[in-house]
mmCIF file of C-alpha atoms in Angstrom:
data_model
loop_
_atom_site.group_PDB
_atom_site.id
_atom_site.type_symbol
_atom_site.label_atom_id
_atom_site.label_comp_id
_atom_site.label_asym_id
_atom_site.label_seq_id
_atom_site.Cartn_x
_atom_site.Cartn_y
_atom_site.Cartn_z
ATOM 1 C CA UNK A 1 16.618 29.175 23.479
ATOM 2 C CA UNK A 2 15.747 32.885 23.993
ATOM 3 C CA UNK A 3 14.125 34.846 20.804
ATOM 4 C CA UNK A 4 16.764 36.717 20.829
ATOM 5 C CA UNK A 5 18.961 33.881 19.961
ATOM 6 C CA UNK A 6 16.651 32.220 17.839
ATOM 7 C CA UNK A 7 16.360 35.539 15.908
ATOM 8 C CA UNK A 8 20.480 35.675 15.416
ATOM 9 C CA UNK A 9 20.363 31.639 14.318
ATOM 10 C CA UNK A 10 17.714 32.330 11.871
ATOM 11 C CA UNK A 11 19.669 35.271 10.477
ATOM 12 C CA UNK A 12 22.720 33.228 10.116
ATOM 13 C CA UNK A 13 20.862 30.151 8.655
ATOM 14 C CA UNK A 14 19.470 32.999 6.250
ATOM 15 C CA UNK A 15 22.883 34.054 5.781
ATOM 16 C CA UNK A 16 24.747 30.831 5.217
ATOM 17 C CA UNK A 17 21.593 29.231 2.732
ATOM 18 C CA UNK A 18 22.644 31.757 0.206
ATOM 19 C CA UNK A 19 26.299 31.029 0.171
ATOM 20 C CA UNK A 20 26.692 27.595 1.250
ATOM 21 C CA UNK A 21 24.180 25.304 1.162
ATOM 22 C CA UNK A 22 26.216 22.071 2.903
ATOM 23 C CA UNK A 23 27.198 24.317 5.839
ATOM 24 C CA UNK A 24 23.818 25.457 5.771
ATOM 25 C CA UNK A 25 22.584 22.098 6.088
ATOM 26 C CA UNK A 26 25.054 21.456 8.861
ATOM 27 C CA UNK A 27 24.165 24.146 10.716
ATOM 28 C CA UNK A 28 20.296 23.187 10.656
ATOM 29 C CA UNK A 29 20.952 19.512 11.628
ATOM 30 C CA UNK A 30 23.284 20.847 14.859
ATOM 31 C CA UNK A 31 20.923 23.463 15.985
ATOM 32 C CA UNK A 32 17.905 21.102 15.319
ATOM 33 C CA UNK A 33 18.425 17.608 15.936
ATOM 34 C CA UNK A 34 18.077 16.882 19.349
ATOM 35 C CA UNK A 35 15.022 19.508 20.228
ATOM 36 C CA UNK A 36 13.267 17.731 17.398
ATOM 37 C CA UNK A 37 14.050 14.402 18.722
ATOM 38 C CA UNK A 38 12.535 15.308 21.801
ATOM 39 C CA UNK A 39 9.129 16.326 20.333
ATOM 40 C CA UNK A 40 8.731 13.303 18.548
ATOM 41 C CA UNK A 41 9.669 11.040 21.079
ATOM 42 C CA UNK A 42 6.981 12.400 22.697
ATOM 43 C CA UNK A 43 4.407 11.270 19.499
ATOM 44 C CA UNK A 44 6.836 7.868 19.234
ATOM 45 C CA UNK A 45 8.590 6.762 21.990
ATOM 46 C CA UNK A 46 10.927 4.588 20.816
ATOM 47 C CA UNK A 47 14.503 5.914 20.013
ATOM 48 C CA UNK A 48 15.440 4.002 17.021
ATOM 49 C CA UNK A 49 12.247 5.088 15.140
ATOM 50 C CA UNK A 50 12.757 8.666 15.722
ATOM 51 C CA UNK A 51 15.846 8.140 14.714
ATOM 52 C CA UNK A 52 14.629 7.448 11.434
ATOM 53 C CA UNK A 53 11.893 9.884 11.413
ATOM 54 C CA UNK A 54 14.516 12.745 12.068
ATOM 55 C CA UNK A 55 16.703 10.854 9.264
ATOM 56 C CA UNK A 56 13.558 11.173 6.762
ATOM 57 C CA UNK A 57 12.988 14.943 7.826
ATOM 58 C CA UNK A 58 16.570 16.054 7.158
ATOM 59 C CA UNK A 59 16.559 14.054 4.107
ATOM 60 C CA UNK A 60 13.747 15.655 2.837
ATOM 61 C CA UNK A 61 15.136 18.901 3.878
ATOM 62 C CA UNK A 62 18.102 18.428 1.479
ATOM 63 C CA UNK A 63 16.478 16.880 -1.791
ATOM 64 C CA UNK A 64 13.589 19.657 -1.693
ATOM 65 C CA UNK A 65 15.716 22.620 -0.843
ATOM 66 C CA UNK A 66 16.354 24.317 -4.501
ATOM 67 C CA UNK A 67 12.057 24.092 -3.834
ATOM 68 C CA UNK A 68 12.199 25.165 -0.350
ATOM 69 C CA UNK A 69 11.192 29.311 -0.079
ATOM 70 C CA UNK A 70 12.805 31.528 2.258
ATOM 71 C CA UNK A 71 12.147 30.469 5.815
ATOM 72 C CA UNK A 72 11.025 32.822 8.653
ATOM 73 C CA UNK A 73 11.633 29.924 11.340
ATOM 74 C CA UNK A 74 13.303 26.610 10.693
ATOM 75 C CA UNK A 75 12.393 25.566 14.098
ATOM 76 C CA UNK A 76 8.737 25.811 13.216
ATOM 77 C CA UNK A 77 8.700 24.698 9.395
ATOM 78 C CA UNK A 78 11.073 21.502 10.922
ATOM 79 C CA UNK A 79 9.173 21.103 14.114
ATOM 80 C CA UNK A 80 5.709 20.285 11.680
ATOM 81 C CA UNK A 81 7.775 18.158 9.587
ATOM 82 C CA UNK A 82 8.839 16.001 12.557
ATOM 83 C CA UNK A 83 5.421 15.830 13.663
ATOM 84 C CA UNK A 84 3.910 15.136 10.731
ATOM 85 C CA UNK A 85 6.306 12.295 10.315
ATOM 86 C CA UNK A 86 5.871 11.395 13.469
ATOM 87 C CA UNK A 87 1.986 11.271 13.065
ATOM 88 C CA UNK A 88 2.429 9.680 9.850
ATOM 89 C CA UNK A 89 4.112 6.332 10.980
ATOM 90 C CA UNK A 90 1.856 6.243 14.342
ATOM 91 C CA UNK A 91 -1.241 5.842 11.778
ATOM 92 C CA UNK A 92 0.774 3.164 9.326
ATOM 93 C CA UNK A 93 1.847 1.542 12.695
ATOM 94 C CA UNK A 94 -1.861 1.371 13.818
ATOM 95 C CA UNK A 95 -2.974 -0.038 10.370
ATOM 96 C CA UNK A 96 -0.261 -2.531 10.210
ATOM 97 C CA UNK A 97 -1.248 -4.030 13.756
ATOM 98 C CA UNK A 98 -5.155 -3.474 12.833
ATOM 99 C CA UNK A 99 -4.328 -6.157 9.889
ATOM 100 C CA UNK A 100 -1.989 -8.018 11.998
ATOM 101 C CA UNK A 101 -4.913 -8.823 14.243
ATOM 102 C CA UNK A 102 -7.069 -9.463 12.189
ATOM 103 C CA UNK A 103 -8.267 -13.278 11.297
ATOM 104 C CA UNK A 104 -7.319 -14.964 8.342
ATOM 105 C CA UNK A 105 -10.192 -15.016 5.408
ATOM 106 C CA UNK A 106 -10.568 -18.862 5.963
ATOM 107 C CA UNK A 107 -11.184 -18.282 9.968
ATOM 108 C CA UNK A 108 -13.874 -15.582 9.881
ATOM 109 C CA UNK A 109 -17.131 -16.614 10.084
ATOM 110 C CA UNK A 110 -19.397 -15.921 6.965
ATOM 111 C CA UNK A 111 -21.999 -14.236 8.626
ATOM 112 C CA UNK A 112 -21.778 -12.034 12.078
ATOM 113 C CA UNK A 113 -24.753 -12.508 14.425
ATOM 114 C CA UNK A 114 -24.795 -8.604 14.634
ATOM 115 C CA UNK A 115 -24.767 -7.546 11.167
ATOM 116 C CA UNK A 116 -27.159 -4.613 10.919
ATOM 117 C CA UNK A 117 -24.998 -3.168 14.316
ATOM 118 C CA UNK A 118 -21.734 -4.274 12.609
ATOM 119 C CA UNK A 119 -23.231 -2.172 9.917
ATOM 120 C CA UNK A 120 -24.126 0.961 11.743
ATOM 121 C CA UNK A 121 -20.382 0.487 13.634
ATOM 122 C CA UNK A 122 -18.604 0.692 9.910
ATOM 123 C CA UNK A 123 -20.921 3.885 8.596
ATOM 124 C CA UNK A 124 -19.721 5.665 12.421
ATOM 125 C CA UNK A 125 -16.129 5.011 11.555
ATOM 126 C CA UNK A 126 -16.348 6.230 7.753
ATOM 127 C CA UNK A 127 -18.695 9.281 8.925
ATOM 128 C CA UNK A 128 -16.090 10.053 11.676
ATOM 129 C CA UNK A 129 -13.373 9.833 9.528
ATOM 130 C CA UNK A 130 -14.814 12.341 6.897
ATOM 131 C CA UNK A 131 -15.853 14.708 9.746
ATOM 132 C CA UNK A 132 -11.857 14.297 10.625
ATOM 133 C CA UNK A 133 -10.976 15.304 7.210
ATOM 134 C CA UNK A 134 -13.406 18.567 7.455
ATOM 135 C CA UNK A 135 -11.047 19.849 10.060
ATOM 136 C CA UNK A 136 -8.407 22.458 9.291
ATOM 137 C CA UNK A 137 -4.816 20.830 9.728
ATOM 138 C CA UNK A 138 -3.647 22.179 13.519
ATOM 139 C CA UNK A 139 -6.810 21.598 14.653
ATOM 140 C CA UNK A 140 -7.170 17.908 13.639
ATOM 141 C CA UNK A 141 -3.157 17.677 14.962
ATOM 142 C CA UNK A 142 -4.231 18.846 18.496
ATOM 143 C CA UNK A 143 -7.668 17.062 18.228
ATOM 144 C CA UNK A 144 -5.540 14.123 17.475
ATOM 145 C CA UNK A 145 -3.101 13.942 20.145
ATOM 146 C CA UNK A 146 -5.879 14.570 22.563
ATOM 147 C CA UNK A 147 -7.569 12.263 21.977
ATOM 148 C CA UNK A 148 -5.586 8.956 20.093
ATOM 149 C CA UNK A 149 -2.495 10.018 21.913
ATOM 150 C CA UNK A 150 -4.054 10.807 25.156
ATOM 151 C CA UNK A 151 -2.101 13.755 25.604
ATOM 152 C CA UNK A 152 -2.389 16.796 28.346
ATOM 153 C CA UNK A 153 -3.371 20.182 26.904
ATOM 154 C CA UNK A 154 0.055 21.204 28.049
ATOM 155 C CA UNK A 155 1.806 18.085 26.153
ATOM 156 C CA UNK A 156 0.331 19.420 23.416
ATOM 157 C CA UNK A 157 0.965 22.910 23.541
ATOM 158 C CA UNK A 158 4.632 22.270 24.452
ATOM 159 C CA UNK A 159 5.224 19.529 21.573
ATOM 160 C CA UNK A 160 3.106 21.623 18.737
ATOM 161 C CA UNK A 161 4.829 25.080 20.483
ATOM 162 C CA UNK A 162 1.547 26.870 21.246
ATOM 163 C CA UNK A 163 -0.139 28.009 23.655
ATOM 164 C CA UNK A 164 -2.287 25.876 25.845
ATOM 165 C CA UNK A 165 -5.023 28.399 25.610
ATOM 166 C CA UNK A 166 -5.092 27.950 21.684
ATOM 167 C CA UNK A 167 -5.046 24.280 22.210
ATOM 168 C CA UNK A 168 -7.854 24.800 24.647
ATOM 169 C CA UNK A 169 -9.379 27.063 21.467
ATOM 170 C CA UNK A 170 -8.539 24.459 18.781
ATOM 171 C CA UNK A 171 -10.284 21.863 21.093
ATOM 172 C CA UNK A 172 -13.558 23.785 21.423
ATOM 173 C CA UNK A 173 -13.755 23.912 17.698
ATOM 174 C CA UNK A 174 -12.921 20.639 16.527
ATOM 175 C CA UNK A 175 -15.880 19.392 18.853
ATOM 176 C CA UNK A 176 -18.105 21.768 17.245
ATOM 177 C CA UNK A 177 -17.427 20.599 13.887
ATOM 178 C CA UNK A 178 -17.067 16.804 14.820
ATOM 179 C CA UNK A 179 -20.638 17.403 16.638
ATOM 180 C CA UNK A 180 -22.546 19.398 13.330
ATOM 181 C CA UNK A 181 -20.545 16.959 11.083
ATOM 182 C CA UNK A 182 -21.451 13.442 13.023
ATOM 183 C CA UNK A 183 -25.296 14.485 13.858
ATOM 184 C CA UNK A 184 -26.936 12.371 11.184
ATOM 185 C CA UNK A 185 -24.558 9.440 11.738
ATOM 186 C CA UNK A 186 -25.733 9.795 15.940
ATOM 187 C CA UNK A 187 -29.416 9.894 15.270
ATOM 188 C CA UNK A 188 -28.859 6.550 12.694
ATOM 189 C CA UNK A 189 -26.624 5.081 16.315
ATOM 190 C CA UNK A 190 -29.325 5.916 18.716
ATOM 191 C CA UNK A 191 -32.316 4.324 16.603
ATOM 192 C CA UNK A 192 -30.345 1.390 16.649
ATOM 193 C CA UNK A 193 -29.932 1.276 19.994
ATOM 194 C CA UNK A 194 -33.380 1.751 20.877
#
């Protein structure tokens, strides 16, 4: 879709919002659903659950709309939901096989061999999760698909709708705060290791 276009179906989204807020919501789900199936299918390949993702996000859409403010684009403000969804059930989904797989309380032994490096391995996780958290939003998004979701630079500049260059930029800076956040938790690995 051209800006020019998008420009005339924000307008009329604008337009129809304040008069009618079930053609409104019509007109949103037509223009919208399949472009923000294919982003997330890109996050969650699997049809039926973006099904339901996209289900959630329109749902949402209508219950929180006498809270919603004016929108400049609904294509961004509805692509972030989607992907936010879409990031959202990828992390329950990796949790919920995490404690799939892991043994029963009467199977696992009481005490690992390794302890002091099992240790050191739970302190990286928690430090690396906190230096996560010190990220702004987009950047911990593109940081995230890079490198959990293994996707290209250009994946992620076409599913986030950016430019690979700020990608490339969000990258750069993510690593510099993961690498001044995780310094102390490094030093603790390496004496460990030597």
């Amino acid at each position: 879709m051209s800006a020019a276009d998008d420009s005339i179906l924000e307008a009329r989204l604008a337009a129809l919002r304040g008069t009618d807020e079930a053609a409104w919501m019509e007109a949103v789900f037509r223009a919208f659903y399949a472009p923000l199936g294919q982003v997330v299918y890109r996050v969650v390949p699997d049809r039926a659950v973006v099904e339901d993702l996209l289900q959630d996000v329109f749902l949402r859409l209508w219950q929180g709309r006498a809270a919603l403010p004016p929108l400049e684009s609904h294509r961004a403000y509805l692509t972030r939901a989607a992907l936010n969804a879409a990031l959202r059930y990828v992390g329950r989904n990796k949790r919920q096989v995490a404690w799939d797989d892991a043994p029963a309380a009467d199977t696992a032994p009481a005490v690992t061999p390794d302890a002091l490096a099992a240790l050191h391995h739970a302190d990286t996780e928690t430090a690396v999760a906190a230096a996560l958290a010190l990220l702004p939003p987009q950047c911990r998004v593109v940081f995230e698909l890079s490198r959990y979701e293994e996707l290209s630079y250009r994946q992620i500049a076409e599913t986030l709708a950016i430019s690979p260059k700020t990608v490339e930029n969000q990258m750069g800076k993510a690593l510099r705060v993961l690498r001044g956040a995780l310094a102390g938790a490094l030093r603790n690995l390496y004496s460990v290791l030597l």
